[in-house]
Amino acid sequence: MTMYWLRPVVDGGLGPGADYDDTRDPRLVGELAYEFEDWSGDDIVQTAGFWLVSDGLAQALRKSDLTGWALDTVRVSTSGVFEDLHPDGLEMPHWHRLLPVGSPVDDVTLIGWNTLCVSDRALDLLRRFTIEHAEIRPVSDIPPLPTS
Amino acid sequence: MAVGFGAGALLALTPLGLGGALFTTGVLTWAMDKRQGIATFVDDPRAATREYLTTTPPSQMAADALGALLTFVPGGVGAGTGGALRPALRDAVWALRRHPGEFLDSAAARIRWEARHGDDLGAVTVVSARSPGDPAALGWATTKDYRATFARANPDVDMSTVVVHHAVERNALTRFPGLFDEYELHSIENLRGIPKTINSEVHLRAIRKEWDAFAGRIGDGRLRPTRGDVLEEATRIDEMFGHLFTPRER
C-alpha cells in the first residue's frame, strides 16, 4: 500500500467559539468550529490539525471499506471576507469533520498532529470528488518532526 | 447614569485611575448625550450660544446643569467600584491597560463621529499609526465594522472593488487565545485591501496557506506564540503579497 501526504486547501480557519489551545491536551475541547473565508469548491478542506469533508464525500467514505477515519460534527460559519467575495451568497455543501484515527496500516492516518496521510485506495476515492486545490505528495516529502 | 457608571468603572481600571476616570467619564458621557448640540456648536459657536441663551427657559437651563451633575457623579461612583466589576470586564481591560492613550483617542473619535450623525463616512479621518512598508502593527479600532474603518481611512478607494483582509487574521483570536483583542485586529493598522481585479481569491488562498503553515509550526512546538511572533509572520506575508494590496504595502 502506497501512502501519500495530502494537504487539502485552506478555505478558512478555526471559527468563533472554538475552544483551542496548543499547550493543552486535547488541543480542542468540544465541537470544532470552522469559519470559511471562501470556498474553493473542493470536497475536503483544512485548517492546521483539522479537516472537513463535504456530505457527498462523507457518504462515499461510509459506503467504502476504507479504514482509519471517523466523522464528527462541525459548526460552520462564514467570514466578512466570504461576504465580500460572494455578496449574493454561495451555496455550500453540508460539512463533516474528518478525524484521521488510523495506524500506519490503515487507509487514513496521521503523522505528528498535523500531517494527513492517505493510501492509494483512499486517494482513488477522493479523486472521484473535487480535490483540485489539494497538494498530494509522496510521504518521503514530509519534513522530519521537530525534536523537543 | 448607567452609561456614566459603566464608563467610570471601565476607566478606573486603566492607568488613568480614579481621578482621570471621573473627569474623562463626565466629559465623554456629557458629550454623547449632547452630541446634537455639540454639532451645532461646532458649526457656528456664536449662533449656537446666542440661540441657547435667548431661547432656553431658566427652568431648562437648571435642568441642563442638574443633568451635567448627575452625569459626572455616577461616573465617579462607578470609578470607585470598578474593582467589583473586574471579572466581567477582564477581557476589555486587558486591552485598555495597554492602550489607554489610543482608547481615549478612539473614544474622542467616536464622539466626533456620533456628533456628526455617523452616516457621513468622510466626517472622521482614521489615521494609521504605521505607514505602508512598516512592520506589521496593531492599533485600536473604534468599531468592529472594519470595512467602515477601511473606507474612512481610504476615501479614494471604491469599496466595491476590494476585499478587506486582516493582516493578522481574525481567527488568531481562536488559534492563539488571549494574545489579541478583537478591536486590535479590526484596527486600520491591521487592514489590507486586495483588489478583486487581481484574482483576490487566489491570493487570499495563498495567504491563508501561509498562516496555516505558521499555525502548524506553532502547534508542532506546543507553545503559545508571542505577539511579536505573530506580527513577524504578518510582516513576512506583507513582504510576499504587499505589492498587490491597495494601498500598496510594498
mmCIF file with all atom_site columns, N, CA, C and O in Angstrom, chain B residues 179-198:
data_model
loop_
_atom_site.group_PDB
_atom_site.id
_atom_site.type_symbol
_atom_site.label_atom_id
_atom_site.label_alt_id
_atom_site.label_comp_id
_atom_site.label_asym_id
_atom_site.label_entity_id
_atom_site.label_seq_id
_atom_site.pdbx_PDB_ins_code
_atom_site.Cartn_x
_atom_site.Cartn_y
_atom_site.Cartn_z
_atom_site.occupancy
_atom_site.B_iso_or_equiv
_atom_site.pdbx_formal_charge
_atom_site.auth_seq_id
_atom_site.auth_comp_id
_atom_site.auth_asym_id
_atom_site.auth_atom_id
_atom_site.pdbx_PDB_model_num
ATOM 1  N N  . LEU B 1 179 ? -4.129  36.301 23.040  1.00 0.00 ? 179 LEU B N  1
ATOM 2  C CA . LEU B 1 179 ? -2.990  37.077 22.544  1.00 0.00 ? 179 LEU B CA 1
ATOM 3  C C  . LEU B 1 179 ? -3.404  38.437 21.999  1.00 0.00 ? 179 LEU B C  1
ATOM 4  O O  . LEU B 1 179 ? -2.634  39.398 22.055  1.00 0.00 ? 179 LEU B O  1
ATOM 5  N N  . PHE B 1 180 ? -4.601  38.513 21.460  1.00 0.00 ? 180 PHE B N  1
ATOM 6  C CA . PHE B 1 180 ? -5.066  39.759 20.837  1.00 0.00 ? 180 PHE B CA 1
ATOM 7  C C  . PHE B 1 180 ? -6.496  40.043 21.256  1.00 0.00 ? 180 PHE B C  1
ATOM 8  O O  . PHE B 1 180 ? -7.247  39.131 21.625  1.00 0.00 ? 180 PHE B O  1
ATOM 9  N N  . ASP B 1 181 ? -6.850  41.310 21.132  1.00 0.00 ? 181 ASP B N  1
ATOM 10 C CA . ASP B 1 181 ? -8.236  41.707 21.309  1.00 0.00 ? 181 ASP B CA 1
ATOM 11 C C  . ASP B 1 181 ? -8.853  41.929 19.937  1.00 0.00 ? 181 ASP B C  1
ATOM 12 O O  . ASP B 1 181 ? -8.171  42.358 18.998  1.00 0.00 ? 181 ASP B O  1
ATOM 13 N N  . GLU B 1 182 ? -10.148 41.661 19.833  1.00 0.00 ? 182 GLU B N  1
ATOM 14 C CA . GLU B 1 182 ? -10.827 41.801 18.537  1.00 0.00 ? 182 GLU B CA 1
ATOM 15 C C  . GLU B 1 182 ? -10.686 43.216 17.979  1.00 0.00 ? 182 GLU B C  1
ATOM 16 O O  . GLU B 1 182 ? -10.528 43.408 16.771  1.00 0.00 ? 182 GLU B O  1
ATOM 17 N N  . TYR B 1 183 ? -10.747 44.237 18.877  1.00 0.00 ? 183 TYR B N  1
ATOM 18 C CA . TYR B 1 183 ? -10.650 45.621 18.400  1.00 0.00 ? 183 TYR B CA 1
ATOM 19 C C  . TYR B 1 183 ? -9.256  45.927 17.835  1.00 0.00 ? 183 TYR B C  1
ATOM 20 O O  . TYR B 1 183 ? -9.108  46.786 16.988  1.00 0.00 ? 183 TYR B O  1
ATOM 21 N N  . GLU B 1 184 ? -8.258  45.230 18.333  1.00 0.00 ? 184 GLU B N  1
ATOM 22 C CA . GLU B 1 184 ? -6.920  45.409 17.756  1.00 0.00 ? 184 GLU B CA 1
ATOM 23 C C  . GLU B 1 184 ? -6.882  44.894 16.321  1.00 0.00 ? 184 GLU B C  1
ATOM 24 O O  . GLU B 1 184 ? -6.330  45.530 15.427  1.00 0.00 ? 184 GLU B O  1
ATOM 25 N N  . LEU B 1 185 ? -7.473  43.709 16.129  1.00 0.00 ? 185 LEU B N  1
ATOM 26 C CA . LEU B 1 185 ? -7.410  43.107 14.798  1.00 0.00 ? 185 LEU B CA 1
ATOM 27 C C  . LEU B 1 185 ? -8.226  43.906 13.779  1.00 0.00 ? 185 LEU B C  1
ATOM 28 O O  . LEU B 1 185 ? -7.935  43.859 12.581  1.00 0.00 ? 185 LEU B O  1
ATOM 29 N N  . HIS B 1 186 ? -9.238  44.636 14.250  1.00 0.00 ? 186 HIS B N  1
ATOM 30 C CA . HIS B 1 186 ? -10.045 45.443 13.328  1.00 0.00 ? 186 HIS B CA 1
ATOM 31 C C  . HIS B 1 186 ? -9.463  46.848 13.132  1.00 0.00 ? 186 HIS B C  1
ATOM 32 O O  . HIS B 1 186 ? -10.072 47.666 12.441  1.00 0.00 ? 186 HIS B O  1
ATOM 33 N N  . SER B 1 187 ? -8.314  47.130 13.726  1.00 0.00 ? 187 SER B N  1
ATOM 34 C CA . SER B 1 187 ? -7.744  48.480 13.591  1.00 0.00 ? 187 SER B CA 1
ATOM 35 C C  . SER B 1 187 ? -7.217  48.692 12.179  1.00 0.00 ? 187 SER B C  1
ATOM 36 O O  . SER B 1 187 ? -6.856  47.737 11.475  1.00 0.00 ? 187 SER B O  1
ATOM 37 N N  . ILE B 1 188 ? -7.158  49.944 11.774  1.00 0.00 ? 188 ILE B N  1
ATOM 38 C CA . ILE B 1 188 ? -6.721  50.263 10.412  1.00 0.00 ? 188 ILE B CA 1
ATOM 39 C C  . ILE B 1 188 ? -5.306  49.763 10.153  1.00 0.00 ? 188 ILE B C  1
ATOM 40 O O  . ILE B 1 188 ? -4.963  49.359 9.039   1.00 0.00 ? 188 ILE B O  1
ATOM 41 N N  . GLU B 1 189 ? -4.480  49.740 11.195  1.00 0.00 ? 189 GLU B N  1
ATOM 42 C CA . GLU B 1 189 ? -3.107  49.249 11.030  1.00 0.00 ? 189 GLU B CA 1
ATOM 43 C C  . GLU B 1 189 ? -3.083  47.803 10.543  1.00 0.00 ? 189 GLU B C  1
ATOM 44 O O  . GLU B 1 189 ? -2.110  47.364 9.932   1.00 0.00 ? 189 GLU B O  1
ATOM 45 N N  . ASN B 1 190 ? -4.145  47.041 10.839  1.00 0.00 ? 190 ASN B N  1
ATOM 46 C CA . ASN B 1 190 ? -4.156  45.608 10.517  1.00 0.00 ? 190 ASN B CA 1
ATOM 47 C C  . ASN B 1 190 ? -4.961  45.286 9.261   1.00 0.00 ? 190 ASN B C  1
ATOM 48 O O  . ASN B 1 190 ? -5.106  44.120 8.917   1.00 0.00 ? 190 ASN B O  1
ATOM 49 N N  . LEU B 1 191 ? -5.491  46.312 8.591   1.00 0.00 ? 191 LEU B N  1
ATOM 50 C CA . LEU B 1 191 ? -6.368  46.047 7.448   1.00 0.00 ? 191 LEU B CA 1
ATOM 51 C C  . LEU B 1 191 ? -5.623  46.234 6.125   1.00 0.00 ? 191 LEU B C  1
ATOM 52 O O  . LEU B 1 191 ? -4.853  47.181 5.975   1.00 0.00 ? 191 LEU B O  1
ATOM 53 N N  . ARG B 1 192 ? -5.873  45.338 5.197   1.00 0.00 ? 192 ARG B N  1
ATOM 54 C CA . ARG B 1 192 ? -5.258  45.389 3.872   1.00 0.00 ? 192 ARG B CA 1
ATOM 55 C C  . ARG B 1 192 ? -6.366  45.239 2.830   1.00 0.00 ? 192 ARG B C  1
ATOM 56 O O  . ARG B 1 192 ? -7.209  44.338 2.939   1.00 0.00 ? 192 ARG B O  1
ATOM 57 N N  . GLY B 1 193 ? -6.324  46.080 1.812   1.00 0.00 ? 193 GLY B N  1
ATOM 58 C CA . GLY B 1 193 ? -7.280  45.958 0.722   1.00 0.00 ? 193 GLY B CA 1
ATOM 59 C C  . GLY B 1 193 ? -6.674  45.136 -0.403  1.00 0.00 ? 193 GLY B C  1
ATOM 60 O O  . GLY B 1 193 ? -5.529  45.367 -0.799  1.00 0.00 ? 193 GLY B O  1
ATOM 61 N N  . ILE B 1 194 ? -7.413  44.159 -0.880  1.00 0.00 ? 194 ILE B N  1
ATOM 62 C CA . ILE B 1 194 ? -6.940  43.350 -2.008  1.00 0.00 ? 194 ILE B CA 1
ATOM 63 C C  . ILE B 1 194 ? -7.924  43.547 -3.156  1.00 0.00 ? 194 ILE B C  1
ATOM 64 O O  . ILE B 1 194 ? -9.098  43.179 -3.036  1.00 0.00 ? 194 ILE B O  1
ATOM 65 N N  . PRO B 1 195 ? -7.446  44.171 -4.253  1.00 0.00 ? 195 PRO B N  1
ATOM 66 C CA . PRO B 1 195 ? -8.369  44.441 -5.364  1.00 0.00 ? 195 PRO B CA 1
ATOM 67 C C  . PRO B 1 195 ? -8.960  43.154 -5.934  1.00 0.00 ? 195 PRO B C  1
ATOM 68 O O  . PRO B 1 195 ? -8.249  42.161 -6.114  1.00 0.00 ? 195 PRO B O  1
ATOM 69 N N  . LYS B 1 196 ? -10.261 43.188 -6.217  1.00 0.00 ? 196 LYS B N  1
ATOM 70 C CA . LYS B 1 196 ? -10.906 42.000 -6.790  1.00 0.00 ? 196 LYS B CA 1
ATOM 71 C C  . LYS B 1 196 ? -10.410 41.735 -8.210  1.00 0.00 ? 196 LYS B C  1
ATOM 72 O O  . LYS B 1 196 ? -10.491 40.612 -8.697  1.00 0.00 ? 196 LYS B O  1
ATOM 73 N N  . THR B 1 197 ? -9.871  42.779 -8.834  1.00 0.00 ? 197 THR B N  1
ATOM 74 C CA . THR B 1 197 ? -9.439  42.636 -10.232 1.00 0.00 ? 197 THR B CA 1
ATOM 75 C C  . THR B 1 197 ? -8.192  41.775 -10.389 1.00 0.00 ? 197 THR B C  1
ATOM 76 O O  . THR B 1 197 ? -7.871  41.365 -11.497 1.00 0.00 ? 197 THR B O  1
ATOM 77 N N  . ILE B 1 198 ? -7.474  41.531 -9.310  1.00 0.00 ? 198 ILE B N  1
ATOM 78 C CA . ILE B 1 198 ? -6.236  40.745 -9.442  1.00 0.00 ? 198 ILE B CA 1
ATOM 79 C C  . ILE B 1 198 ? -6.442  39.311 -8.959  1.00 0.00 ? 198 ILE B C  1
ATOM 80 O O  . ILE B 1 198 ? -5.522  38.661 -8.488  1.00 0.00 ? 198 ILE B O  1
#
